[in-house]
CSV table of C-alpha atoms in Angstrom, one decimal:
chain,number,residue,atom,x,y,z
A,159,UNK,CA,101.0,86.9,113.2
A,160,UNK,CA,99.8,86.3,109.6
A,161,UNK,CA,97.3,88.9,108.3
A,162,UNK,CA,94.5,86.3,108.1
A,163,UNK,CA,94.9,85.8,111.9
A,164,UNK,CA,94.8,89.4,113.1
A,165,UNK,CA,91.9,90.5,115.1
A,166,UNK,CA,90.8,94.0,115.5
A,167,UNK,CA,89.4,95.0,118.9
A,168,UNK,CA,87.4,98.1,119.7
A,169,UNK,CA,86.9,99.4,123.2
A,170,UNK,CA,83.8,101.4,123.8
A,171,UNK,CA,83.6,103.9,126.7
A,172,UNK,CA,80.6,105.8,127.9
A,173,UNK,CA,81.8,109.4,128.2
A,174,UNK,CA,80.1,112.7,129.4
A,175,UNK,CA,81.8,115.8,128.2
A,176,UNK,CA,82.6,118.4,130.9
A,177,UNK,CA,84.3,121.7,130.9
A,178,UNK,CA,87.8,120.9,129.8
A,179,UNK,CA,87.7,117.2,130.4
A,180,UNK,CA,85.8,113.9,129.7
A,181,UNK,CA,84.5,111.8,132.5
A,182,UNK,CA,84.1,108.1,131.6
A,183,UNK,CA,82.5,105.3,133.5
A,184,UNK,CA,80.8,102.0,132.9
A,185,UNK,CA,77.2,102.4,131.8
A,186,UNK,CA,75.9,99.5,133.9
A,187,UNK,CA,77.1,101.0,137.2
A,188,UNK,CA,74.4,102.5,139.4
A,189,UNK,CA,71.8,101.7,136.8
A,190,UNK,CA,69.1,101.3,139.4
A,191,UNK,CA,69.8,104.6,140.9
A,192,UNK,CA,69.7,106.4,137.5
A,193,UNK,CA,66.5,104.5,136.8
A,194,UNK,CA,65.0,106.0,140.0
A,195,UNK,CA,66.3,109.4,139.0
A,196,UNK,CA,64.5,109.2,135.7
A,197,UNK,CA,61.3,107.9,137.4
A,198,UNK,CA,61.4,110.8,139.8
A,199,UNK,CA,61.8,113.4,137.1
A,200,UNK,CA,58.8,111.9,135.2
A,201,UNK,CA,56.5,112.0,138.2
A,202,UNK,CA,55.4,115.7,138.8
A,203,UNK,CA,55.0,115.2,142.6
A,204,UNK,CA,58.2,113.4,143.2
A,205,UNK,CA,60.1,115.8,141.0
A,206,UNK,CA,58.6,118.7,143.0
A,207,UNK,CA,59.8,117.2,146.3
A,208,UNK,CA,63.4,116.9,144.9
A,209,UNK,CA,63.3,120.4,143.3
A,210,UNK,CA,62.1,121.8,146.6
A,211,UNK,CA,65.4,120.4,148.2
A,212,UNK,CA,67.3,122.5,145.7
A,213,UNK,CA,65.4,125.8,146.4
A,214,UNK,CA,65.5,125.3,150.2
A,215,UNK,CA,69.2,124.8,150.0
A,216,UNK,CA,69.7,128.0,147.9
A,217,UNK,CA,67.3,130.0,150.1
A,218,UNK,CA,69.2,128.9,153.2
A,219,UNK,CA,72.5,130.0,151.5
A,220,UNK,CA,71.1,133.4,150.6
A,221,UNK,CA,69.6,133.9,154.1
A,222,UNK,CA,73.1,133.3,155.6
A,223,UNK,CA,74.6,135.8,153.2
A,224,UNK,CA,71.9,138.3,154.3
A,225,UNK,CA,72.5,137.6,158.0
A,226,UNK,CA,76.2,138.3,157.5
A,227,UNK,CA,75.9,141.4,155.3
A,228,UNK,CA,72.4,142.9,156.0
A,229,UNK,CA,71.2,141.8,159.3
A,230,UNK,CA,67.4,141.5,159.5
A,231,UNK,CA,67.0,141.0,155.8
A,232,UNK,CA,67.4,137.2,156.2
A,233,UNK,CA,63.8,136.9,157.4
A,234,UNK,CA,62.6,137.5,153.8
A,235,UNK,CA,64.4,134.3,152.7
A,236,UNK,CA,63.0,132.3,155.5
A,237,UNK,CA,59.5,133.5,154.5
A,238,UNK,CA,60.4,132.4,150.9
A,239,UNK,CA,61.2,128.9,152.3
A,240,UNK,CA,57.7,128.7,153.6
A,241,UNK,CA,56.3,129.8,150.2
A,242,UNK,CA,58.5,127.1,148.6
A,243,UNK,CA,57.0,124.6,150.9
A,244,UNK,CA,53.6,125.6,149.8
A,245,UNK,CA,54.4,125.6,146.0
A,246,UNK,CA,52.2,123.2,144.2
A,247,UNK,CA,54.3,122.7,141.1
A,248,UNK,CA,57.9,123.3,139.8
A,249,UNK,CA,56.9,126.4,137.9
A,250,UNK,CA,55.5,128.1,141.1
A,251,UNK,CA,58.6,127.0,143.0
A,252,UNK,CA,60.8,128.6,140.4
A,253,UNK,CA,58.8,131.8,140.8
A,254,UNK,CA,59.6,131.8,144.5
A,255,UNK,CA,63.3,131.1,143.8
A,256,UNK,CA,63.5,133.9,141.2
A,257,UNK,CA,61.9,136.5,143.5
A,258,UNK,CA,64.3,135.6,146.3
A,259,UNK,CA,67.2,135.8,144.0
A,260,UNK,CA,66.3,139.3,143.0
A,261,UNK,CA,66.4,140.3,146.6
A,262,UNK,CA,69.7,138.6,147.1
A,263,UNK,CA,71.2,140.6,144.2
A,264,UNK,CA,69.9,143.8,145.7
A,265,UNK,CA,71.6,143.0,149.0
A,266,UNK,CA,74.7,142.2,147.1
A,267,UNK,CA,74.6,145.5,145.2
A,268,UNK,CA,74.3,147.4,148.5
A,269,UNK,CA,77.2,145.6,149.8
A,270,UNK,CA,79.4,146.6,146.9
A,271,UNK,CA,78.3,150.2,147.2
A,272,UNK,CA,79.3,150.3,150.9
A,273,UNK,CA,82.6,148.4,150.7
A,274,UNK,CA,84.4,148.6,147.4
A,275,UNK,CA,85.1,150.7,144.3
A,276,UNK,CA,83.1,148.4,142.1
A,277,UNK,CA,79.5,148.7,141.1
A,278,UNK,CA,77.0,145.8,140.9
A,279,UNK,CA,73.5,147.0,139.8
A,280,UNK,CA,72.1,143.7,138.6
A,281,UNK,CA,73.0,140.2,137.4
A,282,UNK,CA,74.2,140.2,133.8
A,283,UNK,CA,75.6,137.3,131.8
A,284,UNK,CA,76.3,136.3,128.2
A,285,UNK,CA,78.0,138.8,128.4
A,286,UNK,CA,78.7,140.0,131.9
A,287,UNK,CA,78.7,143.8,131.8
A,288,UNK,CA,80.7,144.8,134.8
A,289,UNK,CA,83.6,143.5,136.9
A,290,UNK,CA,81.6,141.7,139.7
A,291,UNK,CA,79.4,139.9,137.1
A,292,UNK,CA,82.5,138.9,135.1
A,293,UNK,CA,84.0,137.1,138.2
A,294,UNK,CA,80.6,135.7,139.2
A,295,UNK,CA,80.2,134.1,135.8
A,296,UNK,CA,83.6,132.6,135.8
A,297,UNK,CA,83.2,131.2,139.3
A,298,UNK,CA,79.9,129.7,138.5
A,299,UNK,CA,81.3,128.1,135.4
A,300,UNK,CA,84.2,126.6,137.3
A,301,UNK,CA,81.9,125.4,140.1
A,302,UNK,CA,79.5,123.8,137.6
A,303,UNK,CA,82.4,121.6,136.3
A,304,UNK,CA,82.9,120.3,139.8
A,305,UNK,CA,79.1,119.8,140.1
A,306,UNK,CA,79.2,117.7,137.0
A,307,UNK,CA,82.0,115.5,138.4
A,308,UNK,CA,80.2,115.1,141.7
A,309,UNK,CA,77.0,113.9,139.9
A,310,UNK,CA,78.9,111.5,137.6
A,311,UNK,CA,80.9,109.9,140.5
A,312,UNK,CA,77.6,109.4,142.3
A,313,UNK,CA,76.3,107.4,139.4
A,314,UNK,CA,73.6,109.9,138.3
A,315,UNK,CA,72.6,111.2,134.9
A,316,UNK,CA,74.0,114.7,134.8
A,317,UNK,CA,71.4,115.9,132.2
A,318,UNK,CA,68.4,115.0,134.4
A,319,UNK,CA,67.8,117.6,137.0
A,320,UNK,CA,64.8,118.3,139.2
A,321,UNK,CA,64.5,122.1,139.4
A,322,UNK,CA,66.1,122.6,136.0
A,323,UNK,CA,64.1,120.9,133.2
A,324,UNK,CA,65.6,118.7,130.5
A,325,UNK,CA,67.1,120.7,127.8
A,326,UNK,CA,69.3,119.7,124.9
A,327,UNK,CA,73.1,120.0,125.6
A,328,UNK,CA,72.4,121.2,129.2
A,329,UNK,CA,73.7,119.5,132.3
A,330,UNK,CA,70.6,120.2,134.4
A,331,UNK,CA,71.5,118.2,137.4
A,332,UNK,CA,74.9,120.1,137.7
A,333,UNK,CA,72.9,123.3,137.6
A,334,UNK,CA,70.7,122.0,140.4
A,335,UNK,CA,73.7,121.3,142.5
A,336,UNK,CA,75.3,124.7,141.7
A,337,UNK,CA,72.3,126.6,143.1
A,338,UNK,CA,73.1,126.6,146.9
A,339,UNK,CA,76.8,127.5,146.1
A,340,UNK,CA,75.9,130.7,144.1
A,341,UNK,CA,75.5,133.0,147.1
A,342,UNK,CA,78.6,131.7,148.8
A,343,UNK,CA,80.5,132.3,145.6
A,344,UNK,CA,79.0,135.8,145.3
A,345,UNK,CA,80.5,136.5,148.8
A,346,UNK,CA,83.8,135.0,147.8
A,347,UNK,CA,84.0,137.1,144.6
A,348,UNK,CA,83.1,140.2,146.7
A,349,UNK,CA,86.1,139.4,148.9
A,350,UNK,CA,88.4,139.3,145.9
A,351,UNK,CA,87.3,142.7,144.8
A,352,UNK,CA,86.9,144.5,148.1
A,353,UNK,CA,90.0,143.4,150.0
A,354,UNK,CA,93.2,145.4,149.6
A,355,UNK,CA,96.0,143.9,147.3
A,356,UNK,CA,93.4,141.9,145.4
A,357,UNK,CA,91.9,142.2,141.9
A,358,UNK,CA,91.7,145.9,140.8
A,359,UNK,CA,89.7,147.7,138.2
A,360,UNK,CA,92.7,148.0,135.9
A,361,UNK,CA,92.8,144.2,135.7
A,362,UNK,CA,89.7,144.1,133.5
A,363,UNK,CA,89.0,144.9,129.9
A,364,UNK,CA,85.8,145.7,128.1
A,365,UNK,CA,85.0,144.4,124.6
A,366,UNK,CA,83.0,146.3,121.9
A,367,UNK,CA,79.8,144.4,122.9
A,368,UNK,CA,80.2,145.7,126.5
A,369,UNK,CA,81.5,142.4,127.8
A,370,UNK,CA,83.9,142.6,130.7
A,371,UNK,CA,86.7,140.1,131.1
A,372,UNK,CA,89.8,139.7,133.2
A,373,UNK,CA,93.2,140.5,131.9
A,374,UNK,CA,96.1,138.2,132.0
A,375,UNK,CA,97.2,139.9,135.2
A,376,UNK,CA,93.8,139.5,136.7
A,377,UNK,CA,93.6,135.8,135.8
A,378,UNK,CA,97.0,135.4,137.5
A,379,UNK,CA,95.4,136.4,140.7
A,380,UNK,CA,91.9,134.8,140.2
A,381,UNK,CA,92.9,131.3,139.4
A,382,UNK,CA,95.3,130.7,142.3
A,383,UNK,CA,92.7,132.0,144.7
A,384,UNK,CA,90.1,129.7,143.1
A,385,UNK,CA,92.2,126.6,143.5
A,386,UNK,CA,93.3,127.6,146.9
A,387,UNK,CA,89.9,128.3,148.5
A,388,UNK,CA,87.1,129.1,145.9
A,389,UNK,CA,86.5,125.6,144.8
A,390,UNK,CA,86.2,124.4,148.4
A,391,UNK,CA,83.7,127.0,149.1
A,392,UNK,CA,81.6,125.7,146.2
A,393,UNK,CA,82.0,122.1,146.9
A,394,UNK,CA,80.6,122.0,150.5
A,395,UNK,CA,77.0,123.1,149.7
A,396,UNK,CA,76.9,121.1,146.5
A,397,UNK,CA,78.0,117.9,148.4
A,398,UNK,CA,75.4,118.5,151.0
A,399,UNK,CA,72.6,118.9,148.4
A,400,UNK,CA,73.8,115.9,146.5
A,401,UNK,CA,73.8,113.8,149.7
A,402,UNK,CA,70.2,114.7,150.3
A,403,UNK,CA,69.2,113.9,146.7
A,404,UNK,CA,70.9,110.5,146.9
A,405,UNK,CA,69.1,109.7,150.2
A,406,UNK,CA,65.8,110.6,148.7
A,407,UNK,CA,66.4,108.6,145.5
A,408,UNK,CA,67.6,105.5,147.5
A,409,UNK,CA,64.6,105.6,149.8
A,410,UNK,CA,62.3,105.8,146.8
A,411,UNK,CA,64.2,102.9,145.2
A,412,UNK,CA,63.9,100.7,148.3
A,413,UNK,CA,60.2,101.2,148.4
A,414,UNK,CA,59.8,100.4,144.7
A,415,UNK,CA,58.3,97.0,144.0
A,416,UNK,CA,60.0,96.9,140.6
A,417,UNK,CA,63.6,97.8,141.3
A,418,UNK,CA,65.1,96.6,144.6
A,419,UNK,CA,67.6,98.4,146.8
A,420,UNK,CA,70.2,95.6,147.1
């Protein structure tokens, strides 16, 4: 073809960066659902309803953990669910969630003291300062990547969460979806460290800043376990929460006079 007849074509793709991959889709797909998501976030009462879904799911997960590892302690988490129901704004709701999480980590610490050679005193991150925290942080990060993919496939804006506020360069909706999976991942990580022939203390290294990370040998055990059963453990509660969110958004969209539900 003569140079004067050549045509240059540019293909544009809407992409959202994720951990280790790019997820691309057409921007016009599910636009009404995303519009409803934005409207819900902008309305304090509607956002509170959706954020409460997140906290209830997380509290239920922590109650189940307590029921399995500290029978009787689960009642505190059910009381927290009642407090979450009475919270009048997202800030108060986050206070309820935070207090319950402190109790969950205390239960987790007692479990480590009884059943393994590892110590878990409190949650530390950036950097994690002990072996359980190192694996918990790694598991959370991997699970968040799956949460991002779930949100994008559903057609939602991954940066618009309900419990987690908008923040630059943060996938707030993925963090929302991750919440009910955290306690289940805590139990899974404990299993990796407490069972015989699993990850051992010698498979960790400590940096000058106190950060604890897995060695190559440790990673060789962790990642196969993650892709065998860890990610499935994380996906189930995240999918359940997402289904509830989508149902709530679709119901709101169908009752909206501006945007129909066809």
